[in-house]
Amino acid sequence: MIEAAWADFQLNMWLYLSMPITSGVIGYVTNVIAIKMMFHPLEFFGIKPPYLGWQGIVPRKCAKMAGIACDTIVPRLISEREIFDRLDPRRVAEEIEKPILALVDQITDEVMREYEPALWETLPASLKELIIRRVQDDAPEVVAQIMDQIKENITTVFDLKDMVVTTLVRDKALINKIFLETGKDEFRFIGNSGFYFGFIFGIFQMIGWTLYKADWQLPLFGLIVGYATNWIALEMIFRPQTPLRVGPMVLHGLFFKRQKEVSRDYARLIADEIVTPSHIIEAVLKGPYADRVFNMIAKNIKRVIDDQSGLARPFVAWTVGTKRYIAMKDKAVTRLVDYLPETVRHVDKYAKEVMDIQNTLAQRLEVLPAPEFEGMLRPAFKEDEWILIAVGAALGFFVGVGQVIMFKLIAVTGDEPASNAALQLLRGLLG
């Protein structure tokens, strides 16, 4: 039997030698497809969700994954209070003084033209300027007071986790970017390792096919290659969490080997794309506690309008009616809150510098214990991980079926053409 198998191997050498190459390609392709399926498409593509079609695992479960990733950050690494405690309310007021003064002028004019256009047109220019200027005079101080109040009540007006989750759910491409850039080396390893492990399995496949040609053998090997290459790659990325010496080798999960580099990349993306001053201010003004913030701002603005309107206040109240005057003040506050997110962008440079979120996160992530550090990237694999492995196994199985059909078609053409055909196949695989 061995002699016959060896004779057959020599006769069809290129056919047999193509098996490890083919198996390696199967491993590589199935792994790459599995990675693509993790992140694409961003939205469901198919007939009827969730079964008749597909949506990338990360975009499909972005809210849950964002929550899991955020649990690593808040409050273990950074908190709402720590972020705001680094801001100086007076400096914030100075940074946005000019745009706030222009905003007061714009809002006053808009509100008066909306509620009492005739009255506003007939008012002397000096009286208009008096109303606007007196409100403007106190604007910087009011901004500082509001910032002070927000800092004092930060845990009741700002939810950092909600802001992170909301931002990522709104922009699914962003959560893909975070996972892909943070784990770029790990994903590259998954694809490349598929070929190497597949090649090794292919050698055993070649030996098995030489000794025993059963139709089920190649599909079985294809299934094993598709399954095992994904599973082994994932294990090598995350296990072992701490260095383990085995003879002359030191085994250590690839993700943990790169903890410092990953920490820097992760912190940069979080600071540049998510926990930005603009997003924070928007979350404070429009987040789950927006009503509390609105009331806080309204109280200060209305007081300034009443205190600084001076002689004009009784005149305006008498002319337009007290209820209408109150409605105008409410409208002015609403407009101010609507415009604030864009206005406070002038403070971005200062806020980003003093908050120093990137360096703070990077330094703390670098020393984070391995189990917690794993929680940053592992969710991308762990959620429905079995689907990715099953897809790899299925693709490998069907490629194995294709191999059986191809080999049988080649075999019936005779020994010489079989070798030539296999050689052409091998050359094609090698490019």
Tab-separated table of C-alpha atoms in Angstrom:
chain	number	residue	atom	x	y	z
A	1	MET	CA	0.000	0.000	0.000
A	2	ILE	CA	2.807	2.406	0.944
A	3	GLU	CA	4.682	1.597	-2.271
A	4	ALA	CA	1.576	2.197	-4.378
A	5	ALA	CA	0.894	5.466	-2.589
A	6	TRP	CA	4.500	6.600	-3.137
A	7	ALA	CA	4.326	5.705	-6.796
A	8	ASP	CA	1.089	7.679	-7.152
A	9	PHE	CA	2.656	10.620	-5.313
A	10	GLN	CA	5.636	10.656	-7.673
A	11	LEU	CA	3.396	10.376	-10.704
A	12	ASN	CA	1.162	13.272	-9.563
A	13	MET	CA	3.668	15.207	-7.455
A	14	TRP	CA	2.485	18.690	-8.400
A	15	LEU	CA	-1.100	17.728	-7.709
A	16	TYR	CA	-0.222	16.641	-4.188
A	17	LEU	CA	2.110	19.556	-3.521
A	18	SER	CA	-0.680	21.932	-4.446
A	19	MET	CA	-2.710	20.718	-1.427
A	20	PRO	CA	-0.748	22.605	1.302
A	21	ILE	CA	-0.817	25.750	-0.848
A	22	THR	CA	-4.549	25.389	-1.458
A	23	SER	CA	-5.154	24.692	2.228
A	24	GLY	CA	-3.116	27.771	3.153
A	25	VAL	CA	-5.148	29.903	0.774
A	26	ILE	CA	-8.356	28.492	2.280
A	27	GLY	CA	-7.118	29.421	5.766
A	28	TYR	CA	-6.158	32.922	4.678
A	29	VAL	CA	-9.355	33.626	2.727
A	30	THR	CA	-11.692	32.286	5.419
A	31	ASN	CA	-9.943	34.365	8.086
A	32	VAL	CA	-10.023	37.542	6.002
A	33	ILE	CA	-13.700	37.012	5.162
A	34	ALA	CA	-14.430	36.462	8.856
A	35	ILE	CA	-12.748	39.781	9.716
A	36	LYS	CA	-14.682	41.592	6.981
A	37	MET	CA	-17.931	40.122	8.296
A	38	MET	CA	-17.169	41.489	11.739
A	39	PHE	CA	-17.273	45.074	10.495
A	40	HIS	CA	-19.239	45.158	7.233
A	41	PRO	CA	-21.727	46.119	6.062
A	42	LEU	CA	-22.525	48.996	8.416
A	43	GLU	CA	-26.267	48.588	7.853
A	44	PHE	CA	-28.251	45.395	7.343
A	45	PHE	CA	-28.056	44.055	3.806
A	46	GLY	CA	-30.566	41.413	2.818
A	47	ILE	CA	-34.253	40.584	2.727
A	48	LYS	CA	-35.396	40.273	6.321
A	49	PRO	CA	-33.292	40.985	9.427
A	50	PRO	CA	-31.706	39.367	11.241
A	51	TYR	CA	-31.720	36.023	9.398
A	52	LEU	CA	-32.055	36.593	5.657
A	53	GLY	CA	-29.069	38.857	5.204
A	54	TRP	CA	-26.120	40.198	7.149
A	55	GLN	CA	-24.895	43.210	9.080
A	56	GLY	CA	-21.402	43.475	10.522
A	57	ILE	CA	-21.302	42.194	14.092
A	58	VAL	CA	-19.673	45.348	15.452
A	59	PRO	CA	-22.130	47.815	13.794
A	60	ARG	CA	-25.090	45.554	14.661
A	61	LYS	CA	-24.202	45.494	18.339
A	62	CYS	CA	-22.476	48.862	18.521
A	63	ALA	CA	-24.531	50.077	21.505
A	64	LYS	CA	-23.662	47.023	23.591
A	65	MET	CA	-20.030	47.007	22.496
A	66	ALA	CA	-19.679	50.729	23.151
A	67	GLY	CA	-21.121	50.181	26.617
A	68	ILE	CA	-18.677	47.357	27.319
A	69	ALA	CA	-15.704	49.384	26.088
A	70	CYS	CA	-16.909	52.405	28.058
A	71	ASP	CA	-17.083	50.349	31.238
A	72	THR	CA	-13.316	50.011	30.926
A	73	ILE	CA	-12.940	53.787	30.820
A	74	VAL	CA	-15.607	55.048	33.231
A	75	PRO	CA	-15.051	55.364	36.136
A	76	ARG	CA	-12.022	53.038	36.272
A	77	LEU	CA	-9.782	55.346	34.257
A	78	ILE	CA	-11.447	58.748	34.075
A	79	SER	CA	-14.619	60.338	35.452
A	80	GLU	CA	-16.924	63.204	34.614
A	81	ARG	CA	-15.734	65.184	37.618
A	82	GLU	CA	-12.066	64.772	36.755
A	83	ILE	CA	-12.684	66.062	33.237
A	84	PHE	CA	-14.506	69.208	34.359
A	85	ASP	CA	-12.311	69.925	37.368
A	86	ARG	CA	-9.482	70.703	34.957
A	87	LEU	CA	-11.437	73.568	33.391
A	88	ASP	CA	-11.196	77.114	34.751
A	89	PRO	CA	-14.664	78.723	34.411
A	90	ARG	CA	-13.142	82.226	34.116
A	91	ARG	CA	-10.794	81.097	31.365
A	92	VAL	CA	-13.704	79.465	29.520
A	93	ALA	CA	-15.624	82.759	29.743
A	94	GLU	CA	-12.629	84.639	28.339
A	95	GLU	CA	-12.233	82.187	25.464
A	96	ILE	CA	-15.830	82.562	24.277
A	97	GLU	CA	-16.455	86.205	25.253
A	98	LYS	CA	-16.483	87.578	21.709
A	99	PRO	CA	-18.790	84.946	20.187
A	100	ILE	CA	-21.100	85.181	23.233
A	101	LEU	CA	-21.429	88.978	22.855
A	102	ALA	CA	-22.247	88.572	19.172
A	103	LEU	CA	-24.714	85.831	20.058
A	104	VAL	CA	-26.518	88.041	22.589
A	105	ASP	CA	-26.883	90.743	19.947
A	106	GLN	CA	-28.210	88.230	17.385
A	107	ILE	CA	-30.657	86.519	19.750
A	108	THR	CA	-32.058	89.784	21.106
A	109	ASP	CA	-32.719	91.026	17.591
A	110	GLU	CA	-34.260	87.685	16.479
A	111	VAL	CA	-36.571	87.372	19.472
A	112	MET	CA	-37.810	90.958	19.338
A	113	ARG	CA	-38.462	90.744	15.598
A	114	GLU	CA	-40.381	87.503	16.116
A	115	TYR	CA	-42.560	88.651	19.038
A	116	GLU	CA	-42.883	92.409	18.605
A	117	PRO	CA	-41.537	93.468	15.225
A	118	ALA	CA	-43.488	96.748	15.198
A	119	LEU	CA	-42.341	97.726	18.699
A	120	TRP	CA	-38.736	96.788	17.966
A	121	GLU	CA	-38.716	98.906	14.821
A	122	THR	CA	-40.134	101.938	16.635
A	123	LEU	CA	-37.772	101.776	19.612
A	124	PRO	CA	-35.031	104.390	19.456
A	125	ALA	CA	-31.684	102.964	18.411
A	126	SER	CA	-30.157	104.171	21.676
A	127	LEU	CA	-32.705	102.189	23.695
A	128	LYS	CA	-32.079	99.043	21.625
A	129	GLU	CA	-28.356	99.406	22.194
A	130	LEU	CA	-28.928	99.977	25.898
A	131	ILE	CA	-30.901	96.730	26.263
A	132	ILE	CA	-28.354	94.698	24.316
A	133	ARG	CA	-25.290	96.298	25.901
A	134	ARG	CA	-26.492	95.822	29.455
A	135	VAL	CA	-27.155	92.128	28.831
A	136	GLN	CA	-23.786	91.830	27.131
A	137	ASP	CA	-22.016	93.449	30.077
A	138	ASP	CA	-22.862	90.566	32.341
A	139	ALA	CA	-22.551	87.792	29.726
A	140	PRO	CA	-18.958	86.711	30.562
A	141	GLU	CA	-19.730	86.597	34.275
A	142	VAL	CA	-22.875	84.588	33.632
A	143	VAL	CA	-20.903	82.092	31.535
A	144	ALA	CA	-18.436	81.666	34.418
A	145	GLN	CA	-21.279	81.238	36.905
A	146	ILE	CA	-22.962	78.602	34.745
A	147	MET	CA	-19.649	76.743	34.394
A	148	ASP	CA	-19.202	76.867	38.176
A	149	GLN	CA	-22.680	75.442	38.692
A	150	ILE	CA	-22.142	72.710	36.128
A	151	LYS	CA	-18.870	71.711	37.835
A	152	GLU	CA	-20.574	71.581	41.223
A	153	ASN	CA	-23.418	69.443	39.867
A	154	ILE	CA	-21.497	67.535	37.199
A	155	THR	CA	-22.691	64.068	38.224
A	156	THR	CA	-26.314	65.165	37.865
A	157	VAL	CA	-25.991	67.013	34.538
A	158	PHE	CA	-23.475	64.943	32.559
A	159	ASP	CA	-23.291	61.217	31.818
A	160	LEU	CA	-19.955	60.353	30.167
A	161	LYS	CA	-20.953	56.792	29.339
A	162	ASP	CA	-24.183	57.926	27.692
A	163	MET	CA	-22.210	60.440	25.608
A	164	VAL	CA	-19.751	57.793	24.402
A	165	VAL	CA	-22.488	55.289	23.545
A	166	THR	CA	-24.636	57.926	21.812
A	167	THR	CA	-21.687	59.134	19.721
A	168	LEU	CA	-20.746	55.624	18.583
A	169	VAL	CA	-24.313	54.531	17.834
A	170	ARG	CA	-24.798	57.662	15.758
A	171	ASP	CA	-21.606	56.968	13.801
A	172	LYS	CA	-21.148	53.211	13.325
A	173	ALA	CA	-18.114	53.784	11.118
A	174	LEU	CA	-16.403	55.360	14.116
A	175	ILE	CA	-16.651	52.288	16.328
A	176	ASN	CA	-15.306	50.234	13.389
A	177	LYS	CA	-12.410	52.681	13.134
A	178	ILE	CA	-11.592	52.331	16.827
A	179	PHE	CA	-11.488	48.536	16.717
A	180	LEU	CA	-9.681	48.352	13.373
A	181	GLU	CA	-6.985	50.904	14.222
A	182	THR	CA	-6.472	49.690	17.775
A	183	GLY	CA	-6.215	46.055	16.715
A	184	LYS	CA	-4.639	46.565	13.288
A	185	ASP	CA	-1.699	44.243	14.002
A	186	GLU	CA	-3.942	41.580	15.515
A	187	PHE	CA	-6.288	41.582	12.523
A	188	ARG	CA	-3.321	41.366	10.148
A	189	PHE	CA	-2.033	38.410	12.160
A	190	ILE	CA	-5.397	36.648	11.901
A	191	GLY	CA	-5.316	36.873	8.113
A	192	ASN	CA	-1.653	35.884	7.696
A	193	SER	CA	-1.768	33.118	10.289
A	194	GLY	CA	-4.645	31.574	8.361
A	195	PHE	CA	-2.246	30.813	5.540
A	196	TYR	CA	0.513	29.425	7.769
A	197	PHE	CA	-1.763	27.219	9.833
A	198	GLY	CA	-3.677	26.207	6.717
A	199	PHE	CA	-0.416	25.222	5.037
A	200	ILE	CA	0.506	23.004	7.993
A	201	PHE	CA	-2.927	21.355	7.955
A	202	GLY	CA	-2.526	20.957	4.201
A	203	ILE	CA	0.599	18.834	4.683
A	204	PHE	CA	-1.418	16.401	6.794
A	205	GLN	CA	-4.190	16.605	4.202
A	206	MET	CA	-1.692	15.715	1.478
A	207	ILE	CA	-0.374	12.719	3.430
A	208	GLY	CA	-3.895	11.535	4.200
A	209	TRP	CA	-5.025	11.853	0.574
A	210	THR	CA	-1.940	9.995	-0.609
A	211	LEU	CA	-2.660	7.034	1.663
A	212	TYR	CA	-6.437	6.997	1.498
A	213	LYS	CA	-8.588	8.701	-1.114
A	214	ALA	CA	-12.063	9.124	0.345
A	215	ASP	CA	-14.523	11.694	-0.995
A	216	TRP	CA	-15.290	12.958	2.516
A	217	GLN	CA	-11.647	13.532	3.392
A	218	LEU	CA	-10.999	16.843	1.613
A	219	PRO	CA	-14.266	18.518	2.734
A	220	LEU	CA	-13.486	17.399	6.303
A	221	PHE	CA	-9.990	18.861	6.132
A	222	GLY	CA	-11.403	22.071	4.625
A	223	LEU	CA	-13.873	22.336	7.503
A	224	ILE	CA	-11.104	21.738	10.044
A	225	VAL	CA	-8.825	24.309	8.408
A	226	GLY	CA	-11.564	26.963	8.279
A	227	TYR	CA	-12.502	26.329	11.907
A	228	ALA	CA	-9.076	25.801	13.439
A	229	THR	CA	-7.246	28.700	11.778
A	230	ASN	CA	-9.787	31.199	13.161
A	231	TRP	CA	-9.843	29.619	16.602
A	232	ILE	CA	-6.063	29.277	16.938
A	233	ALA	CA	-5.479	32.866	15.770
A	234	LEU	CA	-7.942	34.223	18.342
A	235	GLU	CA	-6.339	32.180	21.089
A	236	MET	CA	-2.865	33.418	20.172
A	237	ILE	CA	-4.025	37.035	20.289
A	238	PHE	CA	-5.506	36.865	23.785
A	239	ARG	CA	-3.761	33.934	25.449
A	240	PRO	CA	-1.797	33.740	27.577
A	241	GLN	CA	-2.491	37.066	29.258
A	242	THR	CA	0.865	37.031	31.021
A	243	PRO	CA	4.213	35.792	29.623
A	244	LEU	CA	4.576	32.015	29.852
A	245	ARG	CA	7.942	30.353	29.268
A	246	VAL	CA	7.821	27.019	27.447
A	247	GLY	CA	11.358	25.753	27.005
A	248	PRO	CA	13.316	28.354	25.025
A	249	MET	CA	10.115	30.164	23.942
A	250	VAL	CA	8.097	32.799	25.788
A	251	LEU	CA	4.402	32.720	24.918
A	252	HIS	CA	2.405	35.900	25.373
A	253	GLY	CA	-0.872	37.045	23.815
A	254	LEU	CA	-0.107	39.417	20.937
A	255	PHE	CA	-2.585	41.991	22.207
A	256	PHE	CA	-0.864	42.166	25.589
A	257	LYS	CA	2.599	42.339	24.059
A	258	ARG	CA	1.518	45.597	22.439
A	259	GLN	CA	-0.233	47.046	25.487
A	260	LYS	CA	1.678	50.342	25.415
A	261	GLU	CA	1.204	50.855	21.683
A	262	VAL	CA	-2.456	49.855	21.812
A	263	SER	CA	-2.987	52.179	24.782
A	264	ARG	CA	-1.605	55.151	22.852
A	265	ASP	CA	-3.717	54.401	19.764
A	266	TYR	CA	-6.863	53.837	21.808
A	267	ALA	CA	-6.373	56.987	23.889
A	268	ARG	CA	-5.719	59.084	20.769
A	269	LEU	CA	-8.901	57.890	19.074
A	270	ILE	CA	-11.004	58.398	22.200
A	271	ALA	CA	-9.626	61.922	22.729
A	272	ASP	CA	-9.812	62.974	19.057
A	273	GLU	CA	-13.072	61.348	18.016
A	274	ILE	CA	-15.304	60.857	21.081
A	275	VAL	CA	-14.460	62.610	24.348
A	276	THR	CA	-13.884	65.970	22.685
A	277	PRO	CA	-14.798	69.327	24.255
A	278	SER	CA	-17.487	69.864	21.609
A	279	HIS	CA	-19.071	66.468	22.247
A	280	ILE	CA	-18.934	67.042	26.003
A	281	ILE	CA	-20.663	70.424	25.788
A	282	GLU	CA	-23.265	69.030	23.410
A	283	ALA	CA	-23.869	66.106	25.761
A	284	VAL	CA	-24.302	68.463	28.707
A	285	LEU	CA	-26.762	70.634	26.787
A	286	LYS	CA	-28.661	67.888	24.951
A	287	GLY	CA	-27.974	64.710	26.908
A	288	PRO	CA	-30.220	62.788	29.335
A	289	TYR	CA	-30.000	65.606	31.888
A	290	ALA	CA	-30.637	68.404	29.408
A	291	ASP	CA	-33.679	69.720	31.314
A	292	ARG	CA	-31.603	70.324	34.435
A	293	VAL	CA	-28.951	72.156	32.447
A	294	PHE	CA	-31.585	74.191	30.619
A	295	ASN	CA	-33.171	75.282	33.911
A	296	MET	CA	-29.745	76.187	35.274
A	297	ILE	CA	-28.989	78.363	32.244
A	298	ALA	CA	-32.494	79.823	32.119
A	299	LYS	CA	-32.312	80.938	35.735
A	300	ASN	CA	-29.087	82.859	35.144
A	301	ILE	CA	-30.036	84.376	31.789
A	302	LYS	CA	-33.487	85.517	32.891
A	303	ARG	CA	-32.011	87.151	35.975
A	304	VAL	CA	-29.524	89.061	33.829
A	305	ILE	CA	-32.225	90.163	31.396
A	306	ASP	CA	-34.394	91.466	34.243
A	307	ASP	CA	-31.541	93.039	36.204
A	308	GLN	CA	-29.852	94.722	33.284
A	309	SER	CA	-32.833	95.864	31.226
A	310	GLY	CA	-33.098	98.812	33.595
A	311	LEU	CA	-35.609	101.433	32.567
A	312	ALA	CA	-36.417	99.511	29.406
A	313	ARG	CA	-37.872	96.505	31.272
A	314	PRO	CA	-41.032	98.186	32.641
A	315	PHE	CA	-41.568	99.871	29.289
A	316	VAL	CA	-41.276	96.623	27.345
A	317	ALA	CA	-43.367	94.667	29.879
A	318	TRP	CA	-46.079	97.336	29.833
A	319	THR	CA	-46.102	97.493	26.037
A	320	VAL	CA	-46.087	93.786	25.162
A	321	GLY	CA	-47.701	92.413	28.316
A	322	THR	CA	-46.057	90.585	31.218
A	323	LYS	CA	-46.883	87.075	29.911
A	324	ARG	CA	-45.529	87.916	26.512
A	325	TYR	CA	-42.415	89.415	28.087
A	326	ILE	CA	-41.843	86.165	30.008
A	327	ALA	CA	-42.381	84.147	26.818
A	328	MET	CA	-39.798	86.306	25.074
A	329	LYS	CA	-37.269	85.613	27.826
A	330	ASP	CA	-37.970	81.873	27.559
A	331	LYS	CA	-37.486	82.047	23.821
A	332	ALA	CA	-34.200	83.890	24.268
A	333	VAL	CA	-32.933	81.144	26.593
A	334	THR	CA	-34.016	78.409	24.162
A	335	ARG	CA	-32.228	80.112	21.281
A	336	LEU	CA	-29.106	80.554	23.386
A	337	VAL	CA	-28.997	76.849	24.278
A	338	ASP	CA	-29.502	75.947	20.604
A	339	TYR	CA	-26.576	78.130	19.521
A	340	LEU	CA	-24.212	77.296	22.385
A	341	PRO	CA	-22.713	74.048	21.003
A	342	GLU	CA	-21.398	75.903	17.962
A	343	THR	CA	-20.376	78.947	19.990
A	344	VAL	CA	-18.315	77.010	22.530
A	345	ARG	CA	-16.180	75.470	19.765
A	346	HIS	CA	-13.985	78.508	20.335
A	347	VAL	CA	-12.910	76.921	23.611
A	348	ASP	CA	-11.931	73.564	22.025
A	349	LYS	CA	-8.192	74.256	21.848
A	350	TYR	CA	-7.940	75.410	25.471
A	351	ALA	CA	-10.235	72.651	26.784
A	352	LYS	CA	-8.441	69.871	24.922
A	353	GLU	CA	-5.105	71.083	26.259
A	354	VAL	CA	-6.089	71.292	29.927
A	355	MET	CA	-8.291	68.172	29.924
A	356	ASP	CA	-5.359	66.205	28.469
A	357	ILE	CA	-7.588	63.179	27.988
A	358	GLN	CA	-5.241	61.456	25.542
A	359	ASN	CA	-2.215	61.330	27.844
A	360	THR	CA	-4.326	60.590	30.904
A	361	LEU	CA	-5.984	57.593	29.267
A	362	ALA	CA	-2.787	56.310	27.668
A	363	GLN	CA	-0.846	56.355	30.946
A	364	ARG	CA	-3.602	54.535	32.820
A	365	LEU	CA	-4.287	52.005	30.089
A	366	GLU	CA	-0.608	51.044	29.955
A	367	VAL	CA	-0.757	49.745	33.533
A	368	LEU	CA	-4.267	48.310	33.360
A	369	PRO	CA	-4.446	44.655	34.500
A	370	ALA	CA	-4.597	42.192	31.599
A	371	PRO	CA	-8.220	41.010	32.150
A	372	GLU	CA	-9.503	44.603	32.083
A	373	PHE	CA	-7.259	45.580	29.185
A	374	GLU	CA	-8.655	42.664	27.172
A	375	GLY	CA	-12.115	44.174	27.568
A	376	MET	CA	-11.227	46.966	25.139
A	377	LEU	CA	-10.834	44.806	22.035
A	378	ARG	CA	-12.190	41.395	23.007
A	379	PRO	CA	-15.871	42.417	22.631
A	380	ALA	CA	-15.302	42.746	18.883
A	381	PHE	CA	-14.366	39.061	18.795
A	382	LYS	CA	-16.417	37.672	21.646
A	383	GLU	CA	-19.819	38.854	20.451
A	384	ASP	CA	-21.063	36.090	18.148
A	385	GLU	CA	-17.528	34.740	17.831
A	386	TRP	CA	-18.976	31.316	17.097
A	387	ILE	CA	-20.591	32.700	13.927
A	388	LEU	CA	-17.232	33.788	12.543
A	389	ILE	CA	-15.656	30.425	13.293
A	390	ALA	CA	-18.675	28.593	11.852
A	391	VAL	CA	-18.518	30.705	8.678
A	392	GLY	CA	-14.822	29.870	8.308
A	393	ALA	CA	-15.578	26.170	8.783
A	394	ALA	CA	-18.426	26.257	6.241
A	395	LEU	CA	-16.314	28.050	3.636
A	396	GLY	CA	-13.514	25.565	4.177
A	397	PHE	CA	-15.953	22.656	3.797
A	398	PHE	CA	-17.323	23.889	0.470
A	399	VAL	CA	-13.830	24.565	-0.857
A	400	GLY	CA	-12.974	20.984	0.120
A	401	VAL	CA	-15.952	19.749	-1.884
A	402	GLY	CA	-14.679	21.785	-4.809
A	403	GLN	CA	-11.260	20.172	-4.423
A	404	VAL	CA	-12.779	16.686	-4.618
A	405	ILE	CA	-14.633	17.578	-7.806
A	406	MET	CA	-11.532	19.187	-9.314
A	407	PHE	CA	-9.264	16.237	-8.488
A	408	LYS	CA	-11.739	13.748	-9.913
A	409	LEU	CA	-12.040	15.754	-13.120
A	410	ILE	CA	-8.263	15.945	-13.390
A	411	ALA	CA	-7.842	12.242	-12.610
A	412	VAL	CA	-10.051	11.064	-15.465
A	413	THR	CA	-7.872	12.904	-17.979
A	414	GLY	CA	-4.932	10.585	-17.349
A	415	ASP	CA	-1.722	10.776	-15.415
A	416	GLU	CA	0.244	13.129	-17.652
A	417	PRO	CA	-2.493	15.747	-18.101
A	418	ALA	CA	-3.341	15.462	-14.402
A	419	SER	CA	0.148	16.534	-13.429
A	420	ASN	CA	0.150	19.314	-16.007
A	421	ALA	CA	-3.260	20.572	-14.858
A	422	ALA	CA	-2.192	20.482	-11.222
A	423	LEU	CA	0.991	22.336	-12.101
A	424	GLN	CA	-1.029	25.059	-13.790
A	425	LEU	CA	-3.261	25.248	-10.701
A	426	LEU	CA	-0.253	25.567	-8.412
A	427	ARG	CA	1.258	28.269	-10.592
A	428	GLY	CA	-2.023	30.143	-10.534
A	429	LEU	CA	-2.198	29.987	-6.724
A	430	LEU	CA	1.357	31.268	-6.463
A	431	GLY	CA	0.513	34.154	-8.801
